[in-house]
PDB file of C-alpha atoms in Angstrom:
ATOM      1  CA  MET A   1       3.053 -34.249 -26.131  1.00 57.00           C
ATOM      2  CA  ASN A   2       3.311 -30.932 -27.968  1.00 70.00           C
ATOM      3  CA  PHE A   3       1.565 -27.747 -27.217  1.00 72.00           C
ATOM      4  CA  PHE A   4      -1.391 -28.242 -29.628  1.00 75.00           C
ATOM      5  CA  GLU A   5      -1.876 -32.075 -28.280  1.00 75.00           C
ATOM      6  CA  GLY A   6      -1.686 -30.951 -25.168  1.00 75.00           C
ATOM      7  CA  ILE A   7      -4.458 -28.337 -25.781  1.00 78.00           C
ATOM      8  CA  LYS A   8      -7.016 -31.149 -27.360  1.00 79.00           C
ATOM      9  CA  ALA A   9      -5.965 -33.408 -24.597  1.00 77.00           C
ATOM     10  CA  LEU A  10      -7.528 -31.121 -21.849  1.00 78.00           C
ATOM     11  CA  PHE A  11     -10.488 -30.227 -23.796  1.00 81.00           C
ATOM     12  CA  SER A  12     -11.044 -34.154 -24.237  1.00 82.00           C
ATOM     13  CA  ASN A  13     -10.820 -34.321 -20.578  1.00 80.00           C
ATOM     14  CA  SER A  14     -13.951 -34.373 -18.747  1.00 84.00           C
ATOM     15  CA  GLU A  15     -12.798 -33.642 -15.378  1.00 86.00           C
ATOM     16  CA  TYR A  16     -10.597 -30.833 -16.598  1.00 86.00           C
ATOM     17  CA  MET A  17     -13.482 -29.071 -18.571  1.00 89.00           C
ATOM     18  CA  ASP A  18     -15.820 -29.372 -15.571  1.00 91.00           C
ATOM     19  CA  MET A  19     -13.050 -27.506 -13.729  1.00 91.00           C
ATOM     20  CA  LEU A  20     -12.843 -24.838 -16.022  1.00 92.00           C
ATOM     21  CA  LEU A  21     -16.452 -24.543 -16.661  1.00 93.00           C
ATOM     22  CA  GLU A  22     -17.111 -24.390 -12.795  1.00 94.00           C
ATOM     23  CA  GLY A  23     -14.072 -21.579 -12.783  1.00 93.00           C
ATOM     24  CA  LEU A  24     -15.678 -19.887 -15.491  1.00 94.00           C
ATOM     25  CA  GLU A  25     -19.007 -19.385 -13.787  1.00 94.00           C
ATOM     26  CA  THR A  26     -17.733 -18.113 -10.447  1.00 95.00           C
ATOM     27  CA  THR A  27     -15.407 -15.370 -12.816  1.00 95.00           C
ATOM     28  CA  LEU A  28     -18.635 -14.443 -14.667  1.00 95.00           C
ATOM     29  CA  LEU A  29     -20.741 -14.193 -11.617  1.00 96.00           C
ATOM     30  CA  ILE A  30     -18.451 -12.234  -9.595  1.00 96.00           C
ATOM     31  CA  SER A  31     -17.877  -9.826 -13.135  1.00 95.00           C
ATOM     32  CA  ILE A  32     -21.271  -9.206 -13.669  1.00 95.00           C
ATOM     33  CA  ALA A  33     -22.463  -8.547 -10.151  1.00 96.00           C
ATOM     34  CA  ALA A  34     -19.353  -6.430  -9.187  1.00 96.00           C
ATOM     35  CA  ALA A  35     -20.095  -4.504 -12.422  1.00 95.00           C
ATOM     36  CA  VAL A  36     -23.523  -3.874 -11.634  1.00 96.00           C
ATOM     37  CA  LEU A  37     -22.740  -2.857  -7.772  1.00 96.00           C
ATOM     38  CA  GLY A  38     -19.964  -0.447  -9.163  1.00 95.00           C
ATOM     39  CA  LEU A  39     -22.365   1.115 -11.711  1.00 93.00           C
ATOM     40  CA  LEU A  40     -24.877   1.708  -9.274  1.00 95.00           C
ATOM     41  CA  LEU A  41     -22.577   3.182  -6.581  1.00 95.00           C
ATOM     42  CA  GLY A  42     -20.238   5.185  -9.093  1.00 93.00           C
ATOM     43  CA  THR A  43     -23.496   6.665 -10.433  1.00 91.00           C
ATOM     44  CA  ILE A  44     -24.703   7.572  -6.609  1.00 92.00           C
ATOM     45  CA  VAL A  45     -21.048   8.685  -5.858  1.00 94.00           C
ATOM     46  CA  ALA A  46     -20.749  11.176  -9.047  1.00 91.00           C
ATOM     47  CA  LEU A  47     -23.929  12.890  -8.473  1.00 88.00           C
ATOM     48  CA  VAL A  48     -23.125  13.521  -4.886  1.00 90.00           C
ATOM     49  CA  ASN A  49     -19.915  14.836  -5.693  1.00 90.00           C
ATOM     50  CA  LEU A  50     -21.642  17.593  -8.493  1.00 85.00           C
ATOM     51  CA  ALA A  51     -24.153  18.204  -6.035  1.00 82.00           C
ATOM     52  CA  PRO A  52     -24.385  21.862  -5.069  1.00 80.00           C
ATOM     53  CA  ASN A  53     -22.637  22.703  -2.161  1.00 82.00           C
ATOM     54  CA  ASN A  54     -24.342  23.525   0.994  1.00 84.00           C
ATOM     55  CA  PRO A  55     -24.440  22.460   4.782  1.00 85.00           C
ATOM     56  CA  ILE A  56     -26.764  19.783   4.280  1.00 84.00           C
ATOM     57  CA  MET A  57     -24.200  18.104   1.519  1.00 83.00           C
ATOM     58  CA  TRP A  58     -21.008  18.878   2.987  1.00 87.00           C
ATOM     59  CA  LEU A  59     -20.461  15.516   5.132  1.00 92.00           C
ATOM     60  CA  PRO A  60     -22.007  12.858   1.976  1.00 91.00           C
ATOM     61  CA  LYS A  61     -19.260  15.051  -0.217  1.00 91.00           C
ATOM     62  CA  ALA A  62     -16.755  14.611   2.129  1.00 93.00           C
ATOM     63  CA  LEU A  63     -17.312  11.145   2.525  1.00 94.00           C
ATOM     64  CA  CYS A  64     -17.357  10.074  -1.332  1.00 94.00           C
ATOM     65  CA  LYS A  65     -14.219  12.298  -2.014  1.00 94.00           C
ATOM     66  CA  VAL A  66     -12.678   9.897   0.574  1.00 95.00           C
ATOM     67  CA  TYR A  67     -14.018   6.787  -0.639  1.00 95.00           C
ATOM     68  CA  VAL A  68     -12.910   7.732  -4.376  1.00 95.00           C
ATOM     69  CA  THR A  69      -8.921   8.878  -3.354  1.00 95.00           C
ATOM     70  CA  VAL A  70      -8.690   5.977  -0.682  1.00 95.00           C
ATOM     71  CA  ILE A  71     -10.119   3.210  -3.344  1.00 95.00           C
ATOM     72  CA  ARG A  72      -8.086   4.568  -6.194  1.00 94.00           C
ATOM     73  CA  GLY A  73      -4.928   4.961  -4.216  1.00 94.00           C
ATOM     74  CA  THR A  74      -4.664   1.282  -2.756  1.00 95.00           C
ATOM     75  CA  PRO A  75      -4.365  -1.969  -4.587  1.00 95.00           C
ATOM     76  CA  MET A  76      -7.291  -4.090  -5.194  1.00 94.00           C
ATOM     77  CA  ALA A  77      -5.099  -6.994  -3.999  1.00 94.00           C
ATOM     78  CA  LEU A  78      -4.959  -5.169  -0.769  1.00 95.00           C
ATOM     79  CA  GLN A  79      -8.667  -4.348  -0.304  1.00 95.00           C
ATOM     80  CA  LEU A  80      -9.580  -7.897  -1.278  1.00 94.00           C
ATOM     81  CA  TYR A  81      -7.594  -9.274   1.540  1.00 93.00           C
ATOM     82  CA  ILE A  82      -9.061  -6.436   3.858  1.00 93.00           C
ATOM     83  CA  MET A  83     -12.409  -7.706   2.949  1.00 93.00           C
ATOM     84  CA  PHE A  84     -11.776 -11.217   3.680  1.00 91.00           C
ATOM     85  CA  TYR A  85      -9.649 -11.202   6.297  1.00 90.00           C
ATOM     86  CA  VAL A  86     -10.777  -8.125   8.291  1.00 91.00           C
ATOM     87  CA  ILE A  87     -14.201  -7.336   7.791  1.00 90.00           C
ATOM     88  CA  PHE A  88     -16.075 -10.334   6.564  1.00 88.00           C
ATOM     89  CA  THR A  89     -14.527 -12.855   8.801  1.00 82.00           C
ATOM     90  CA  PHE A  90     -17.553 -14.016  10.553  1.00 80.00           C
ATOM     91  CA  ARG A  91     -18.420 -17.722   9.814  1.00 78.00           C
ATOM     92  CA  GLY A  92     -20.728 -18.913   7.089  1.00 78.00           C
ATOM     93  CA  PHE A  93     -20.486 -15.515   5.128  1.00 86.00           C
ATOM     94  CA  PRO A  94     -20.294 -16.469   1.371  1.00 89.00           C
ATOM     95  CA  GLU A  95     -16.770 -15.761  -0.389  1.00 91.00           C
ATOM     96  CA  VAL A  96     -18.356 -15.058  -3.557  1.00 93.00           C
ATOM     97  CA  VAL A  97     -20.101 -12.496  -2.148  1.00 94.00           C
ATOM     98  CA  THR A  98     -17.429 -10.977  -0.093  1.00 94.00           C
ATOM     99  CA  ALA A  99     -15.544 -10.963  -3.717  1.00 95.00           C
ATOM    100  CA  ILE A 100     -18.546  -9.159  -5.590  1.00 96.00           C
ATOM    101  CA  ILE A 101     -18.662  -6.612  -2.554  1.00 96.00           C
ATOM    102  CA  ALA A 102     -14.897  -5.788  -2.754  1.00 96.00           C
ATOM    103  CA  PHE A 103     -14.596  -5.393  -6.493  1.00 96.00           C
ATOM    104  CA  GLY A 104     -17.872  -3.793  -6.790  1.00 96.00           C
ATOM    105  CA  ILE A 105     -16.494  -0.837  -4.215  1.00 96.00           C
ATOM    106  CA  ASN A 106     -13.287  -0.711  -6.244  1.00 96.00           C
ATOM    107  CA  SER A 107     -15.150  -0.325  -9.622  1.00 95.00           C
ATOM    108  CA  GLY A 108     -17.622   2.096  -8.012  1.00 95.00           C
ATOM    109  CA  ALA A 109     -14.514   4.652  -7.224  1.00 95.00           C
ATOM    110  CA  TYR A 110     -13.473   4.729 -10.886  1.00 95.00           C
ATOM    111  CA  VAL A 111     -16.998   4.495 -12.890  1.00 94.00           C
ATOM    112  CA  ALA A 112     -17.825   7.541 -10.243  1.00 93.00           C
ATOM    113  CA  GLU A 113     -14.811   9.450 -11.680  1.00 93.00           C
ATOM    114  CA  ASN A 114     -15.831   8.334 -15.125  1.00 92.00           C
ATOM    115  CA  ILE A 115     -19.238   9.626 -14.736  1.00 90.00           C
ATOM    116  CA  ARG A 116     -18.132  12.980 -13.071  1.00 89.00           C
ATOM    117  CA  ALA A 117     -16.098  13.728 -16.194  1.00 88.00           C
ATOM    118  CA  GLY A 118     -18.650  12.625 -18.658  1.00 87.00           C
ATOM    119  CA  ILE A 119     -21.198  15.008 -17.028  1.00 84.00           C
ATOM    120  CA  LEU A 120     -18.593  17.722 -16.966  1.00 85.00           C
ATOM    121  CA  SER A 121     -18.101  17.339 -20.456  1.00 83.00           C
ATOM    122  CA  VAL A 122     -21.401  18.535 -21.551  1.00 80.00           C
ATOM    123  CA  ASP A 123     -21.751  22.056 -22.206  1.00 78.00           C
ATOM    124  CA  ILE A 124     -23.041  24.487 -19.556  1.00 77.00           C
ATOM    125  CA  GLY A 125     -25.255  25.831 -21.885  1.00 78.00           C
ATOM    126  CA  GLN A 126     -27.241  22.763 -21.992  1.00 74.00           C
ATOM    127  CA  THR A 127     -28.010  23.148 -18.504  1.00 75.00           C
ATOM    128  CA  GLU A 128     -28.647  26.623 -18.979  1.00 75.00           C
ATOM    129  CA  ALA A 129     -31.270  26.303 -21.617  1.00 80.00           C
ATOM    130  CA  GLY A 130     -32.983  23.509 -19.510  1.00 77.00           C
ATOM    131  CA  ARG A 131     -33.101  26.072 -16.611  1.00 75.00           C
ATOM    132  CA  ALA A 132     -34.327  28.827 -19.067  1.00 81.00           C
ATOM    133  CA  LEU A 133     -36.961  26.490 -20.234  1.00 77.00           C
ATOM    134  CA  GLY A 134     -38.464  26.452 -16.254  1.00 75.00           C
ATOM    135  CA  LEU A 135     -36.589  22.731 -15.675  1.00 74.00           C
ATOM    136  CA  SER A 136     -35.669  22.039 -12.003  1.00 74.00           C
ATOM    137  CA  SER A 137     -31.889  21.281 -11.339  1.00 73.00           C
ATOM    138  CA  ALA A 138     -32.601  17.348 -10.918  1.00 73.00           C
ATOM    139  CA  THR A 139     -34.938  17.340 -13.985  1.00 79.00           C
ATOM    140  CA  THR A 140     -32.260  19.293 -16.271  1.00 79.00           C
ATOM    141  CA  MET A 141     -29.746  16.736 -14.882  1.00 76.00           C
ATOM    142  CA  LEU A 142     -31.353  13.975 -15.495  1.00 76.00           C
ATOM    143  CA  ARG A 143     -33.629  14.404 -18.985  1.00 76.00           C
ATOM    144  CA  ILE A 144     -30.665  16.623 -20.459  1.00 78.00           C
ATOM    145  CA  VAL A 145     -27.191  16.667 -19.092  1.00 79.00           C
ATOM    146  CA  ILE A 146     -27.109  12.888 -18.292  1.00 78.00           C
ATOM    147  CA  PRO A 147     -28.343  11.481 -21.291  1.00 77.00           C
ATOM    148  CA  GLN A 148     -25.698  13.052 -23.412  1.00 79.00           C
ATOM    149  CA  ALA A 149     -23.051  12.234 -20.605  1.00 80.00           C
ATOM    150  CA  ILE A 150     -23.990   8.674 -20.959  1.00 81.00           C
ATOM    151  CA  LYS A 151     -22.686   8.764 -24.594  1.00 81.00           C
ATOM    152  CA  ASN A 152     -19.470  10.075 -23.643  1.00 82.00           C
ATOM    153  CA  VAL A 153     -18.751   7.961 -20.913  1.00 87.00           C
ATOM    154  CA  ILE A 154     -19.710   4.404 -22.436  1.00 88.00           C
ATOM    155  CA  PRO A 155     -15.835   3.570 -23.803  1.00 87.00           C
ATOM    156  CA  THR A 156     -14.587   4.519 -20.783  1.00 90.00           C
ATOM    157  CA  ILE A 157     -17.161   2.507 -18.657  1.00 91.00           C
ATOM    158  CA  GLY A 158     -16.404  -0.187 -20.963  1.00 91.00           C
ATOM    159  CA  ASN A 159     -12.945  -0.371 -20.446  1.00 92.00           C
ATOM    160  CA  GLU A 160     -13.526  -0.203 -16.530  1.00 93.00           C
ATOM    161  CA  ILE A 161     -15.843  -3.380 -17.043  1.00 93.00           C
ATOM    162  CA  ILE A 162     -13.356  -5.142 -19.039  1.00 93.00           C
ATOM    163  CA  ALA A 163     -10.301  -4.128 -16.382  1.00 94.00           C
ATOM    164  CA  LEU A 164     -12.735  -5.673 -14.031  1.00 94.00           C
ATOM    165  CA  ILE A 165     -13.056  -8.900 -15.540  1.00 94.00           C
ATOM    166  CA  LYS A 166      -9.593  -9.331 -15.793  1.00 93.00           C
ATOM    167  CA  GLU A 167      -8.818  -8.030 -11.941  1.00 94.00           C
ATOM    168  CA  THR A 168     -11.117 -10.734 -10.612  1.00 94.00           C
ATOM    169  CA  SER A 169      -8.403 -13.362 -11.394  1.00 92.00           C
ATOM    170  CA  ILE A 170      -6.686 -12.177  -8.151  1.00 93.00           C
ATOM    171  CA  VAL A 171      -9.316 -14.155  -5.657  1.00 93.00           C
ATOM    172  CA  SER A 172      -7.294 -17.371  -6.626  1.00 90.00           C
ATOM    173  CA  MET A 173      -4.873 -15.542  -4.145  1.00 89.00           C
ATOM    174  CA  ILE A 174      -7.249 -15.967  -1.307  1.00 89.00           C
ATOM    175  CA  GLY A 175      -8.142 -19.556  -2.248  1.00 87.00           C
ATOM    176  CA  MET A 176     -11.721 -19.110  -4.344  1.00 90.00           C
ATOM    177  CA  PHE A 177     -12.063 -21.215  -7.083  1.00 91.00           C
ATOM    178  CA  ASP A 178     -12.008 -19.434 -10.300  1.00 92.00           C
ATOM    179  CA  LEU A 179     -10.759 -19.820 -13.927  1.00 92.00           C
ATOM    180  CA  THR A 180      -7.235 -18.707 -12.607  1.00 92.00           C
ATOM    181  CA  MET A 181      -7.372 -21.457  -9.958  1.00 92.00           C
ATOM    182  CA  ALA A 182      -8.637 -24.375 -12.086  1.00 90.00           C
ATOM    183  CA  ALA A 183      -5.657 -23.749 -14.216  1.00 89.00           C
ATOM    184  CA  LYS A 184      -3.225 -23.902 -11.381  1.00 90.00           C
ATOM    185  CA  ILE A 185      -4.860 -27.113 -10.138  1.00 89.00           C
ATOM    186  CA  ILE A 186      -5.098 -28.663 -13.704  1.00 86.00           C
ATOM    187  CA  GLY A 187      -1.228 -27.963 -14.387  1.00 82.00           C
ATOM    188  CA  SER A 188      -0.141 -28.675 -10.526  1.00 81.00           C
ATOM    189  CA  GLY A 189       1.353 -32.147  -9.718  1.00 58.00           C
ATOM    190  CA  ASN A 190       3.664 -32.221 -12.727  1.00 56.00           C
ATOM    191  CA  ASN A 191       6.591 -30.118 -14.178  1.00 51.00           C
ATOM    192  CA  MET A 192       6.740 -26.864 -14.519  1.00 44.00           C
ATOM    193  CA  ALA A 193       6.051 -26.975 -18.565  1.00 55.00           C
ATOM    194  CA  SER A 194       2.471 -28.295 -17.554  1.00 73.00           C
ATOM    195  CA  TYR A 195       1.260 -24.876 -16.276  1.00 79.00           C
ATOM    196  CA  ILE A 196       1.530 -23.417 -19.999  1.00 85.00           C
ATOM    197  CA  ILE A 197      -1.351 -25.452 -21.654  1.00 85.00           C
ATOM    198  CA  PRO A 198      -3.987 -24.770 -18.678  1.00 88.00           C
ATOM    199  CA  MET A 199      -2.983 -21.419 -18.562  1.00 89.00           C
ATOM    200  CA  SER A 200      -2.926 -20.544 -22.265  1.00 89.00           C
ATOM    201  CA  VAL A 201      -6.580 -22.525 -22.078  1.00 90.00           C
ATOM    202  CA  VAL A 202      -7.609 -19.869 -19.371  1.00 92.00           C
ATOM    203  CA  ALA A 203      -6.081 -16.939 -21.610  1.00 93.00           C
ATOM    204  CA  LEU A 204      -8.335 -17.750 -24.362  1.00 92.00           C
ATOM    205  CA  PHE A 205     -11.327 -17.773 -21.732  1.00 93.00           C
ATOM    206  CA  TYR A 206     -10.644 -14.378 -20.731  1.00 94.00           C
ATOM    207  CA  LEU A 207      -9.787 -13.373 -24.396  1.00 95.00           C
ATOM    208  CA  ALA A 208     -13.115 -14.221 -25.747  1.00 95.00           C
ATOM    209  CA  ILE A 209     -15.100 -12.587 -22.556  1.00 94.00           C
ATOM    210  CA  VAL A 210     -13.123  -9.507 -23.399  1.00 94.00           C
ATOM    211  CA  TYR A 211     -13.833  -9.674 -26.947  1.00 94.00           C
ATOM    212  CA  ALA A 212     -17.199 -10.321 -26.719  1.00 94.00           C
ATOM    213  CA  LEU A 213     -17.707  -7.403 -24.465  1.00 93.00           C
ATOM    214  CA  THR A 214     -15.773  -5.279 -26.711  1.00 93.00           C
ATOM    215  CA  LEU A 215     -18.287  -5.956 -29.792  1.00 93.00           C
ATOM    216  CA  VAL A 216     -21.173  -5.114 -26.957  1.00 92.00           C
ATOM    217  CA  ILE A 217     -19.391  -1.767 -26.162  1.00 89.00           C
ATOM    218  CA  LYS A 218     -19.005  -0.974 -30.002  1.00 89.00           C
ATOM    219  CA  LEU A 219     -22.696  -2.084 -30.915  1.00 90.00           C
ATOM    220  CA  ILE A 220     -24.386   0.382 -28.052  1.00 85.00           C
ATOM    221  CA  GLU A 221     -21.826   3.012 -29.587  1.00 82.00           C
ATOM    222  CA  ARG A 222     -22.904   2.434 -33.030  1.00 83.00           C
ATOM    223  CA  ARG A 223     -26.468   2.442 -31.857  1.00 82.00           C
ATOM    224  CA  LEU A 224     -25.961   6.195 -30.024  1.00 75.00           C
ATOM    225  CA  ARG A 225     -24.612   7.421 -33.202  1.00 72.00           C
ATOM    226  CA  ALA A 226     -26.943   6.379 -35.483  1.00 70.00           C
ATOM    227  CA  GLY A 227     -29.389   7.823 -32.947  1.00 60.00           C
ATOM    228  CA  ASP A 228     -27.875  11.296 -33.115  1.00 59.00           C
ATOM    229  CA  LYS A 229     -28.146  11.501 -36.915  1.00 56.00           C
ATOM    230  CA  ARG A 230     -32.049  11.253 -36.825  1.00 54.00           C
TER     231      ARG A 230
END
């Protein structure tokens, strides 16, 4: 059986396809939920880090800086192991929720730095203009600075989400059933060459997801640029 015949045989096998679709569902669930959690957490952390220095904000700013430093400075696989085997070890806690929390926390650290850089890239004159018009610091940030910063950070946020989707493949290392685990199971029990076909099919699944997301990001960027020209 050559490679293309093997691909055809895999797609014609209902049991294998059910496994791949089940793995795809898990991968998408973890990716989407973790991306949302990462965006929320990253936005909060970025705003805390950019808040004015005062005694009240000292502790939150310190905690946020430690969080970003530790998460960005340690491997995702290690963070996942800690979540599964150290923190969420009590019986009955859903594995998929643990994975979402682990990837969401990891993504949040990178999103926070992307958003912080995007806000800082907005000309300080914009903030000064808002303040000169009598707007408060919070209103100036929300209505003038952040809308402009969003346009600057969309490409980097998109890249972070793409990286997150691909990183979710490591959940198979702790026994979760995702796309990668489905490929491992389908390819097991035969010779080593049998892994080429299911792994190639799973690679196509990931490629399709990333390509679709890339198109969405480009569409959003095009819409925002069109809005600037009006």
